[in-house]
PDB file of C-alpha atoms in Angstrom:
ATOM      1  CA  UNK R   1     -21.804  61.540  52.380  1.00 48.00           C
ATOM      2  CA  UNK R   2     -23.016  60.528  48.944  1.00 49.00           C
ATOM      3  CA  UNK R   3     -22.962  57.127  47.624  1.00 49.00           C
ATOM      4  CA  UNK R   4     -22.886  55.893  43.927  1.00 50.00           C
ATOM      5  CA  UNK R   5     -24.650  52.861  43.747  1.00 49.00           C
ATOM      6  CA  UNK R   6     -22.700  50.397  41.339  1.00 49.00           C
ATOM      7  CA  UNK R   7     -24.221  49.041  38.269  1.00 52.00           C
ATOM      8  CA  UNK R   8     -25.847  45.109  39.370  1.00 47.00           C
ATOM      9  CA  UNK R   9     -23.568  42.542  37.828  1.00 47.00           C
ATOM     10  CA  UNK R  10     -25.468  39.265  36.666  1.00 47.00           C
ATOM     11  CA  UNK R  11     -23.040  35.951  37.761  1.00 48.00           C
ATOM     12  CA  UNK R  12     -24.977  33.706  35.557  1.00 46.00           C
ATOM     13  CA  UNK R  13     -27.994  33.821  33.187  1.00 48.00           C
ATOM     14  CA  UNK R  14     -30.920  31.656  33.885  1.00 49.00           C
ATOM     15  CA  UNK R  15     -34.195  31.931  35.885  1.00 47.00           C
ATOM     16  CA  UNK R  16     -31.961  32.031  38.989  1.00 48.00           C
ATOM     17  CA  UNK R  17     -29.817  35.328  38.562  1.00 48.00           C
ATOM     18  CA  UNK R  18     -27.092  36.157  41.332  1.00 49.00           C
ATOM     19  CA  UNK R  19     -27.337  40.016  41.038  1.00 47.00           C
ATOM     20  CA  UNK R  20     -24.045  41.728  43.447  1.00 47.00           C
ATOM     21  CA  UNK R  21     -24.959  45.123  44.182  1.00 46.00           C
ATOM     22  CA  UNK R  22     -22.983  47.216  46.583  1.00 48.00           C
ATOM     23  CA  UNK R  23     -20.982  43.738  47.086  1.00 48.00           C
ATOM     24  CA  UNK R  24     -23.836  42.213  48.902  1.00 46.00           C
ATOM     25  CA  UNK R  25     -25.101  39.304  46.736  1.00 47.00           C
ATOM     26  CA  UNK R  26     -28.748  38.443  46.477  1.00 48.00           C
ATOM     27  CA  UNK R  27     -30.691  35.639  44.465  1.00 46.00           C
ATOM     28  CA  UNK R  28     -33.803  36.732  42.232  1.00 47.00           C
ATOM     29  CA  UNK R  29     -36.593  34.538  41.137  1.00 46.00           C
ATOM     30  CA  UNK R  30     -38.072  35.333  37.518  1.00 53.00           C
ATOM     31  CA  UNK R  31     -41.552  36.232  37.582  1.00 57.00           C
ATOM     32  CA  UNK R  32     -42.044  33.129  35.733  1.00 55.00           C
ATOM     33  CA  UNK R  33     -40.746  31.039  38.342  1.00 64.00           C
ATOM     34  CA  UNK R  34     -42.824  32.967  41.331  1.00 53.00           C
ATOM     35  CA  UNK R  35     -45.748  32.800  39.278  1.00 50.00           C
ATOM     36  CA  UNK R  36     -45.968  28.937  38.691  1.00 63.00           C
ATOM     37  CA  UNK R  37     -44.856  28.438  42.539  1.00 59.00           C
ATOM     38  CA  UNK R  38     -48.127  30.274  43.796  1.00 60.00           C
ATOM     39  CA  UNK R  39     -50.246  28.625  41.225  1.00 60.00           C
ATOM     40  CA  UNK R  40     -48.823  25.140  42.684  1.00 55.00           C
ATOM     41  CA  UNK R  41     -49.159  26.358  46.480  1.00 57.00           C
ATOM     42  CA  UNK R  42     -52.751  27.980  45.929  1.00 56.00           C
ATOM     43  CA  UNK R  43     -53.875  23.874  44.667  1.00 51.00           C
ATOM     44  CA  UNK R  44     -52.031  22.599  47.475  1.00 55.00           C
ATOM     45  CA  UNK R  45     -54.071  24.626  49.543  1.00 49.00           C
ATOM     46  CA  UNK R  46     -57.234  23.908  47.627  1.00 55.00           C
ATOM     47  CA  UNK R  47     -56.949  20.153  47.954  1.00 47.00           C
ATOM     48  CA  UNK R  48     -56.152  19.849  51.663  1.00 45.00           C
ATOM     49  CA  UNK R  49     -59.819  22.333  51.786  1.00 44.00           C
ATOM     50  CA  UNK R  50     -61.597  20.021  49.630  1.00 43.00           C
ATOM     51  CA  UNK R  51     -60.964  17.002  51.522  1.00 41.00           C
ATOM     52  CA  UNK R  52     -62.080  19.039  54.853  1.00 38.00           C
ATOM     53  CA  UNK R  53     -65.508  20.061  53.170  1.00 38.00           C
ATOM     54  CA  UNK R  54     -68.568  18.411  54.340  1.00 37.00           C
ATOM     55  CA  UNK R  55     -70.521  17.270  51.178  1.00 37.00           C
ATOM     56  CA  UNK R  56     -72.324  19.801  48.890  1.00 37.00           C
ATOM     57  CA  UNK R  57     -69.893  22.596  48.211  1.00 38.00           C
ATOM     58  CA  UNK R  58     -68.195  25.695  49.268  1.00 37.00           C
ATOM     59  CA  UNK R  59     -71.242  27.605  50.223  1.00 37.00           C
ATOM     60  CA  UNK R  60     -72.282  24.777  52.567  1.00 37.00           C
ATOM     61  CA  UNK R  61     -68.871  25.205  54.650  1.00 39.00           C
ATOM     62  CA  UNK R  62     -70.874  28.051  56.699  1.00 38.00           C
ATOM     63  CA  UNK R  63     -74.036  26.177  57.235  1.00 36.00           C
ATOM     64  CA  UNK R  64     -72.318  23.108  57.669  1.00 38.00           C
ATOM     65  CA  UNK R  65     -70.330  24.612  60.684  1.00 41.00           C
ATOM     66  CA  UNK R  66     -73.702  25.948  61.988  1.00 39.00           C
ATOM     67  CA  UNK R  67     -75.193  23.040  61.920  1.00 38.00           C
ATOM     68  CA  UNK R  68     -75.063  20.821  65.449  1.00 42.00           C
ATOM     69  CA  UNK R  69     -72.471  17.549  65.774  1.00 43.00           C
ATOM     70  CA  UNK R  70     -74.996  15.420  64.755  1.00 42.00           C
ATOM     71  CA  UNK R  71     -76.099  16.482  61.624  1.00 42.00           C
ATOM     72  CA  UNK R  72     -72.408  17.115  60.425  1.00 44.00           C
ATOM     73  CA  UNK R  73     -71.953  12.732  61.666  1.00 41.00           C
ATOM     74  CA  UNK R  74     -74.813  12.105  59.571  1.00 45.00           C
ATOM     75  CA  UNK R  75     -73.181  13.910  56.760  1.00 42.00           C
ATOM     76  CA  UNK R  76     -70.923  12.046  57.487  1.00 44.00           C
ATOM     77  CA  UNK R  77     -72.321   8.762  57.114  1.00 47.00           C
ATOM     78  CA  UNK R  78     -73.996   9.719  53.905  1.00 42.00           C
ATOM     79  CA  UNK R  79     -70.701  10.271  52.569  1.00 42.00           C
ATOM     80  CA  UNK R  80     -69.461   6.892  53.461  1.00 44.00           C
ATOM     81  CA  UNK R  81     -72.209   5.691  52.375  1.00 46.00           C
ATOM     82  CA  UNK R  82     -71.784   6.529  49.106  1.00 43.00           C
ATOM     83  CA  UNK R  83     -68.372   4.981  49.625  1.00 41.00           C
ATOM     84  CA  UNK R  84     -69.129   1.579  50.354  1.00 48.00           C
ATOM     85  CA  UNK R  85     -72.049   0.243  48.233  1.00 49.00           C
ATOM     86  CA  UNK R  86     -74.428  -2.121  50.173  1.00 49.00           C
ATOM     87  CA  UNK R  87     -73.675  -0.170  53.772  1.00 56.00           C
ATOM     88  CA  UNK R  88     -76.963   1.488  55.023  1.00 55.00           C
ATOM     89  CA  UNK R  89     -75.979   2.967  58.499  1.00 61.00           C
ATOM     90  CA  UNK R  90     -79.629   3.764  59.517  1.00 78.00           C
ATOM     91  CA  UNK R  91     -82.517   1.909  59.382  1.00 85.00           C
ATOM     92  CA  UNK R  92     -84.794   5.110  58.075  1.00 88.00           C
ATOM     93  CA  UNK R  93     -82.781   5.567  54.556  1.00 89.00           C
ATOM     94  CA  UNK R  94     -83.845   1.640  53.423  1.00 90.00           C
ATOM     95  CA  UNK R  95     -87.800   2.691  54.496  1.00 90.00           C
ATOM     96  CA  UNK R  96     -87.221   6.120  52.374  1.00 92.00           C
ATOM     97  CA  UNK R  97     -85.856   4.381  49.554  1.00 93.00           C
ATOM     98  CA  UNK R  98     -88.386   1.293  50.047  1.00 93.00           C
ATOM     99  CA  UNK R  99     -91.615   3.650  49.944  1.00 92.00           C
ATOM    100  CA  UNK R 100     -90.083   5.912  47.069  1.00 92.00           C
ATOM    101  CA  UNK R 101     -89.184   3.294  44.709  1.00 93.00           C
ATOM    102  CA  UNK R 102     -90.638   2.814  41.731  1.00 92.00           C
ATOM    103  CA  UNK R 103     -90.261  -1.068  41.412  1.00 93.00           C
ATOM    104  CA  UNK R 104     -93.475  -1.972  43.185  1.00 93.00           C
ATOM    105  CA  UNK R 105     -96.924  -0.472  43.173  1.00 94.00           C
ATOM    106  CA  UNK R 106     -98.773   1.034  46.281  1.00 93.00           C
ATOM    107  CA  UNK R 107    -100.669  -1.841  46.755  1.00 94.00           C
ATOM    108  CA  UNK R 108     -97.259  -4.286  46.916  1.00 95.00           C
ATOM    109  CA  UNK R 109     -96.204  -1.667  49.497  1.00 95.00           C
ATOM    110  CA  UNK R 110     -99.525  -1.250  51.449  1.00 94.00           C
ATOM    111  CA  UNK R 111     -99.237  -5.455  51.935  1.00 95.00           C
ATOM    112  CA  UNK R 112     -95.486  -4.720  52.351  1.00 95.00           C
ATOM    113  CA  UNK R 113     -96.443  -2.300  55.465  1.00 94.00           C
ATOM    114  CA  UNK R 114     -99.401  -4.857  55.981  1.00 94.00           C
ATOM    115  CA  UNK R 115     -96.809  -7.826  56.882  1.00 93.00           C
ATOM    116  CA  UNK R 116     -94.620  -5.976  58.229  1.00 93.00           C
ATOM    117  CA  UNK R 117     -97.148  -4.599  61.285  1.00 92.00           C
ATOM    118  CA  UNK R 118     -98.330  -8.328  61.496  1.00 92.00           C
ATOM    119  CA  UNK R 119     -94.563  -9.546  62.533  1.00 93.00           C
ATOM    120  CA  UNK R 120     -94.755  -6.487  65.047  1.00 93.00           C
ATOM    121  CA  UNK R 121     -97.762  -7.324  66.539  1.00 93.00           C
ATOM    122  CA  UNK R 122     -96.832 -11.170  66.818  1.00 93.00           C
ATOM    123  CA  UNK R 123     -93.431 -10.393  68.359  1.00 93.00           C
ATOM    124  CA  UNK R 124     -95.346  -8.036  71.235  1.00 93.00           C
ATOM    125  CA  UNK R 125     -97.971 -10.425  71.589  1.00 93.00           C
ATOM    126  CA  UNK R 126     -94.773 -13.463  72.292  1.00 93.00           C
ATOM    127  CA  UNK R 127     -93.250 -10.670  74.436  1.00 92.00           C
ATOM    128  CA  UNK R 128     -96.538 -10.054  76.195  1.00 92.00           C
ATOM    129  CA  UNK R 129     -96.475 -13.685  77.124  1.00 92.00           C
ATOM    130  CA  UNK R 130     -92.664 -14.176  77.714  1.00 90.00           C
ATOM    131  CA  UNK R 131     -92.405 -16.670  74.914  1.00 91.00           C
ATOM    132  CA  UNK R 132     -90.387 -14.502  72.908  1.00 90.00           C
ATOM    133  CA  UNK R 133     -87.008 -16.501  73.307  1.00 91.00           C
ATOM    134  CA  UNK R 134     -89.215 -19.778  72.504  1.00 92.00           C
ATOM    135  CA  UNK R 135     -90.961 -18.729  69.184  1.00 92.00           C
ATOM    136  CA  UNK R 136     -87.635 -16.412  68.247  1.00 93.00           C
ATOM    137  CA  UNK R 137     -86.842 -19.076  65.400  1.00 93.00           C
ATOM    138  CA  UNK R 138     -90.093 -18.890  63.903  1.00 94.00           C
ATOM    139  CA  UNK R 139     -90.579 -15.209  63.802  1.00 94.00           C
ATOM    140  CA  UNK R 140     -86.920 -14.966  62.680  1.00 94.00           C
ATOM    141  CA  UNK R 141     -88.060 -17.690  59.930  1.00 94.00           C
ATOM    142  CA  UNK R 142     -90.881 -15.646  59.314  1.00 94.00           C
ATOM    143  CA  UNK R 143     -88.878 -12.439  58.979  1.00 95.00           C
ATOM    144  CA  UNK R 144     -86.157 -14.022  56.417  1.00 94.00           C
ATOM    145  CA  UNK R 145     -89.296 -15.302  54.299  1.00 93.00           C
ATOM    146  CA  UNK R 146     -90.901 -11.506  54.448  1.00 93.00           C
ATOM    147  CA  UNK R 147     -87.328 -10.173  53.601  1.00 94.00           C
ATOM    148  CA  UNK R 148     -87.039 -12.792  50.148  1.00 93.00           C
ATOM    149  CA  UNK R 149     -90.372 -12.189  49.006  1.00 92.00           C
ATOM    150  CA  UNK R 150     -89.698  -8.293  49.527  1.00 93.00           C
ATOM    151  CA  UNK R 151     -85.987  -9.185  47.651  1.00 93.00           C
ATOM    152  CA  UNK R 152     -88.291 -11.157  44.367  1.00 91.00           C
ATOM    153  CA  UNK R 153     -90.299  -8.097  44.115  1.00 91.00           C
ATOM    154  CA  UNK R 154     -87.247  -5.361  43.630  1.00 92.00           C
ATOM    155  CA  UNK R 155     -86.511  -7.087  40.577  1.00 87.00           C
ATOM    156  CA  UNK R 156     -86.486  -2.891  39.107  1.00 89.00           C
ATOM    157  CA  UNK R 157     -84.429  -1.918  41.826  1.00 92.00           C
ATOM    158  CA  UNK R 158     -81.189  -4.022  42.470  1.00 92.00           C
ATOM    159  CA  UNK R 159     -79.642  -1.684  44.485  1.00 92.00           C
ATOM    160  CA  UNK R 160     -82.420  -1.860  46.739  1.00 93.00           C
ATOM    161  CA  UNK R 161     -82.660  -5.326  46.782  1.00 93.00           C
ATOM    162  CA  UNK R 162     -79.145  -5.868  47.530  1.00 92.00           C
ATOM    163  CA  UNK R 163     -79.011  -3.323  50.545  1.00 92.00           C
ATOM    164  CA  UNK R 164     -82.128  -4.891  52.008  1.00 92.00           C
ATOM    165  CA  UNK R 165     -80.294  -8.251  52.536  1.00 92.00           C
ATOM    166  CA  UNK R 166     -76.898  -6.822  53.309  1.00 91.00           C
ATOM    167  CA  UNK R 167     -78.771  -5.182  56.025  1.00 91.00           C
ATOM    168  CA  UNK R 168     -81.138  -7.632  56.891  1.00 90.00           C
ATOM    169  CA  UNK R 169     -79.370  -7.787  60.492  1.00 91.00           C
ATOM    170  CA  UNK R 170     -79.686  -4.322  61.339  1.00 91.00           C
ATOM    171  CA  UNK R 171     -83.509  -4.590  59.926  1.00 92.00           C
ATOM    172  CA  UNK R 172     -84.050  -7.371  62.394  1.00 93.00           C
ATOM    173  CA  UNK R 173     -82.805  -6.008  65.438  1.00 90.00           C
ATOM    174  CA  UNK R 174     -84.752  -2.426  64.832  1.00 89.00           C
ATOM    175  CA  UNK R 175     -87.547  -5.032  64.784  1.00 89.00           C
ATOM    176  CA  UNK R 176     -87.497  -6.549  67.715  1.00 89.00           C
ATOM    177  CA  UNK R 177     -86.924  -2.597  69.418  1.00 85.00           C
ATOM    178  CA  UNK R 178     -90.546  -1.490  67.615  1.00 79.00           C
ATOM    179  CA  UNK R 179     -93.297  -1.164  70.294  1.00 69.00           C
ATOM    180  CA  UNK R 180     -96.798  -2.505  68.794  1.00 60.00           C
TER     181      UNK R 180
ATOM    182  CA  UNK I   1     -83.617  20.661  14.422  1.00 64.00           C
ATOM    183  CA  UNK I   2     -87.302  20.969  16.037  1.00 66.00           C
ATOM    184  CA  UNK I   3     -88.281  17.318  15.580  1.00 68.00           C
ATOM    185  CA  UNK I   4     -85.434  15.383  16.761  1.00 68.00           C
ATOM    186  CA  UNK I   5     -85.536  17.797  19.773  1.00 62.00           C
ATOM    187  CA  UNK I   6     -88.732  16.561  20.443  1.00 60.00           C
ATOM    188  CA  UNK I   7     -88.183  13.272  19.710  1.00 57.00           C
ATOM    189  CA  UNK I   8     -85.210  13.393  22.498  1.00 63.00           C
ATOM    190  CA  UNK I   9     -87.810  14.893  25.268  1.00 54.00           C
ATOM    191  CA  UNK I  10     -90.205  11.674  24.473  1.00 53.00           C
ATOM    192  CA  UNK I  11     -87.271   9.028  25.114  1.00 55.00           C
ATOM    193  CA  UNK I  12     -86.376  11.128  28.225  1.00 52.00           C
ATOM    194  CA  UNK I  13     -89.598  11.476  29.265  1.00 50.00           C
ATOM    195  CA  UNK I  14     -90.872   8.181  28.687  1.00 48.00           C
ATOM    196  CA  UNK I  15     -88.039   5.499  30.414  1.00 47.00           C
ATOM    197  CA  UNK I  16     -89.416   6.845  33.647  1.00 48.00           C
ATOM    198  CA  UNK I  17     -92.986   5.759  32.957  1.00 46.00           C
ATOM    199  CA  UNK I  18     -91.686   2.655  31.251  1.00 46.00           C
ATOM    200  CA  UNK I  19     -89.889   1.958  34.560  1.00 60.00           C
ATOM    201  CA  UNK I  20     -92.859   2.032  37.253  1.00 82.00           C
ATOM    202  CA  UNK I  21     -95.131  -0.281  37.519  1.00 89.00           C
ATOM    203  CA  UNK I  22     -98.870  -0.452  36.506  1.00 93.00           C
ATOM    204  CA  UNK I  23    -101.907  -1.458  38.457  1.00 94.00           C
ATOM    205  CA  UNK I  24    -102.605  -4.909  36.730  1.00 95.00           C
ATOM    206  CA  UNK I  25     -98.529  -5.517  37.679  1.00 94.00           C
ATOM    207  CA  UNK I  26     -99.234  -3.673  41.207  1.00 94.00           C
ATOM    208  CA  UNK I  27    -102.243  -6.098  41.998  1.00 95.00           C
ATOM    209  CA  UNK I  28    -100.356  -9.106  40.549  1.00 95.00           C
ATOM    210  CA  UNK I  29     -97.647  -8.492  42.747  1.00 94.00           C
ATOM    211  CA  UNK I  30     -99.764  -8.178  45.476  1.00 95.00           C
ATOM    212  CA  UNK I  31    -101.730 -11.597  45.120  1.00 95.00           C
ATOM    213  CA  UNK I  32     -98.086 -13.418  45.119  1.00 93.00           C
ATOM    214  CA  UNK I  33     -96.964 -11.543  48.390  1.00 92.00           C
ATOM    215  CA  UNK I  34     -99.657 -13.700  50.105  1.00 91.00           C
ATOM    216  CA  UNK I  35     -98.674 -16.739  48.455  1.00 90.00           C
ATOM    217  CA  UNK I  36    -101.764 -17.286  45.483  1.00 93.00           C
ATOM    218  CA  UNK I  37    -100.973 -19.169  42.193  1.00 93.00           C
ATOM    219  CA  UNK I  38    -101.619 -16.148  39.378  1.00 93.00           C
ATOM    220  CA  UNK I  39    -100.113 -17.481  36.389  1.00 92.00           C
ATOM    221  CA  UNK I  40     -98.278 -14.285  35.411  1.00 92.00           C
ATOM    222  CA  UNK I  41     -97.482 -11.174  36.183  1.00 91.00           C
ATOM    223  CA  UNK I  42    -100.561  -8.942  34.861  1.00 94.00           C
ATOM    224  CA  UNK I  43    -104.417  -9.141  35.858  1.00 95.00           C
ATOM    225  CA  UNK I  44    -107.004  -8.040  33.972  1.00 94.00           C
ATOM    226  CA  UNK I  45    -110.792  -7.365  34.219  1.00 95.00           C
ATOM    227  CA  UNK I  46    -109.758  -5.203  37.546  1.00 95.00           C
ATOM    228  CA  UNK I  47    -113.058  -3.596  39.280  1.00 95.00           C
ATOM    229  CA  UNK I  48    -112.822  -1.189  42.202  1.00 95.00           C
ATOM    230  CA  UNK I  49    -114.895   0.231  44.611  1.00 94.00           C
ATOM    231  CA  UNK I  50    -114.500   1.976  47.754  1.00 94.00           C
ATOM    232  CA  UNK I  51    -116.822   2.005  50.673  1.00 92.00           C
ATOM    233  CA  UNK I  52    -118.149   5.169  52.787  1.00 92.00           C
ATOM    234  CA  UNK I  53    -115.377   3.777  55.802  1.00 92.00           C
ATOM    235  CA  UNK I  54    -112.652   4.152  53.449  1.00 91.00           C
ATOM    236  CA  UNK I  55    -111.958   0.370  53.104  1.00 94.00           C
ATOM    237  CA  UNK I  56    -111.489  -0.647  49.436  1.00 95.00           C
ATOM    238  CA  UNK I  57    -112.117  -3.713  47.227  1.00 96.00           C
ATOM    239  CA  UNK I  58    -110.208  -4.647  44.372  1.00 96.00           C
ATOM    240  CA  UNK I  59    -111.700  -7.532  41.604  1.00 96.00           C
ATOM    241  CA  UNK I  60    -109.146  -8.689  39.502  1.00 96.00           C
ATOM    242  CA  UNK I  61    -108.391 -12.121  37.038  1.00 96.00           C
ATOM    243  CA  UNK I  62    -105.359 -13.882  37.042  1.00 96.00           C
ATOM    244  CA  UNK I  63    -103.383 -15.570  33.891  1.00 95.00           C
ATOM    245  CA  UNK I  64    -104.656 -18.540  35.263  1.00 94.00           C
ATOM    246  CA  UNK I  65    -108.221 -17.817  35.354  1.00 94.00           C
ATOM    247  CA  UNK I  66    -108.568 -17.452  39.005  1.00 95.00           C
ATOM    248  CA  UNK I  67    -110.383 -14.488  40.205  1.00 96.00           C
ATOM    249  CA  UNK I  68    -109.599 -12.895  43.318  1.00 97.00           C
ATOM    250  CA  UNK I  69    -110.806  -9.999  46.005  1.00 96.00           C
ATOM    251  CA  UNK I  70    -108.054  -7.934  47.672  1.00 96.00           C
ATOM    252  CA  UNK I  71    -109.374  -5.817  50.663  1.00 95.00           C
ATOM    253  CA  UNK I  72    -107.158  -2.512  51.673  1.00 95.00           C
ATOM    254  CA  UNK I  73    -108.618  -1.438  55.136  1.00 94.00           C
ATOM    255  CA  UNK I  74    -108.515   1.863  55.737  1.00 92.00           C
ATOM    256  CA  UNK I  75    -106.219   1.224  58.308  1.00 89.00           C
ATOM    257  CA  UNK I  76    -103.812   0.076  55.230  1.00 88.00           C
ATOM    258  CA  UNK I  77    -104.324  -3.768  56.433  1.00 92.00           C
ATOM    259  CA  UNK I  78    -104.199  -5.659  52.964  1.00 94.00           C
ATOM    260  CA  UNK I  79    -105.986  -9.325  52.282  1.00 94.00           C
ATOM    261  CA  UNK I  80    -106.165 -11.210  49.382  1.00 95.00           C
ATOM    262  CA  UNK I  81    -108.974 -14.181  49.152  1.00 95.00           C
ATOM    263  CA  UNK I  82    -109.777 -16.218  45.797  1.00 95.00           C
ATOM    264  CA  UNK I  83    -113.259 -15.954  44.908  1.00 93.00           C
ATOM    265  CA  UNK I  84    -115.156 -19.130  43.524  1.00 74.00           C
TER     266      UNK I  84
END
């Protein structure tokens, strides 16, 4: 049996055309139309990737997911961090950024270190002697005085400065944990 | 074309020198972390010398006058003593 297809008949003219052929009806998209809703699903798609990416790129995605838990938290961190100005979450950043910065000389930081190891040793010798809990106001005193002095020196580097007090808590407490 | 090009690389180049400090501000600083009088922010007439054991001596004058020693141990310990 041999069948003569019928010539389409358009309904309506627009982007959406209703095209009857054979009396079944069917609804075509212009290419235009198809073409912008890829470009829109394709950012969609982009966007939700973005915000999934650890920080530094698309080529990192690999090494990122290579990478153990830890590493990917600390990523993590930096990139809250970076968030929330004046939050430090670990103690080793402030030292990085206190030995690398260029608003004091090496002799500031070498008495920096200097008083620093001092407050160590007099908080193990207090320990030693389980008068700790009696002298803690004084060495706290003592710290807070080390901290402002530290603070009048950064005068080139706020930033610094600031995040040292912000985090002048956290700086205490890893303190009191350092073994002399 | 070639000049102002140049000129650019100076600026560029020098803001980071301008920004860190120098020795006579570095020793300065030092003297006020344990708690001397200088009278400013800059020494001058700065002498150094270091020993065979690594420890080294720094001679500097203050604003004010005041001369002082600063001893860096070799173990990094730092003091700071007027000299009369």
């Amino acid at each position: 049996m041999i069948t003569t297809a019928k010539p389409a008949t358009i309904s309506y003219t627009g982007p959406m055309k209703r095209i009857s052929v054979d009396g079944v009806s069917r609804v075509a998209v212009s290419h235009a139309r198809l073409c912008i809703a890829a470009l829109c699903l394709l950012c969609t798609v982009q966007v939700f990737a973005a915000d999934e990416q650890p920080v530094g790129g698309g080529d990192s995605a690999q090494v990122a997911a290579s990478v153990p838990e830890t590493k990917a938290y600390d990523l993590a961190n930096v990139r809250q961090n970076q968030l929330l100005p004046g939050h430090i979450a670990d103690v080793e950043a402030l030292k990085d950024r206190l030995k690398n910065t260029r608003a004091i000389g090496i002799f500031t930081k070498l008495a920096i270190r200097s008083d620093i190891m001092d407050l160590v040793t007099e908080i193990a010798m207090y320990r030693k002697q389980s008068l700790l809990p009696e002298r803690m106001p004084q060495v706290r005193s003592s710290f807070e005085g080390l901290i402002l002095k530290i603070m009048a020196l950064l005068e080139g580097d706020p930033a610094l400065s600031r995040d040292l007090y912000t985090n002048r808590e956290l700086l205490w407490k890893n303190l009191l944990e350092v073994k002399a | 074309m070639k000049r102002w090009l140049m000129l650019s690389l100076l600026i560029l180049l020098a803001v980071p020198v301008a920004e860190a400090v120098t020795e006579a501000q570095d020793i300065a600083a030092t003297i006020l972390l344990r708690g001397y009088d200088c009278g400013g922010r800059q020494v001058s007439q700065i002498n150094k010398r270091t020993d065979n054991r690594g420890n080294q001596t720094i001679q500097a004058t203050c604003p004010n006058g005041v001369r002082y020693q600063i001893n860096i141990a070799a173990d990094g310990h730092v003091t700071v003593s007027p000299l009369h």
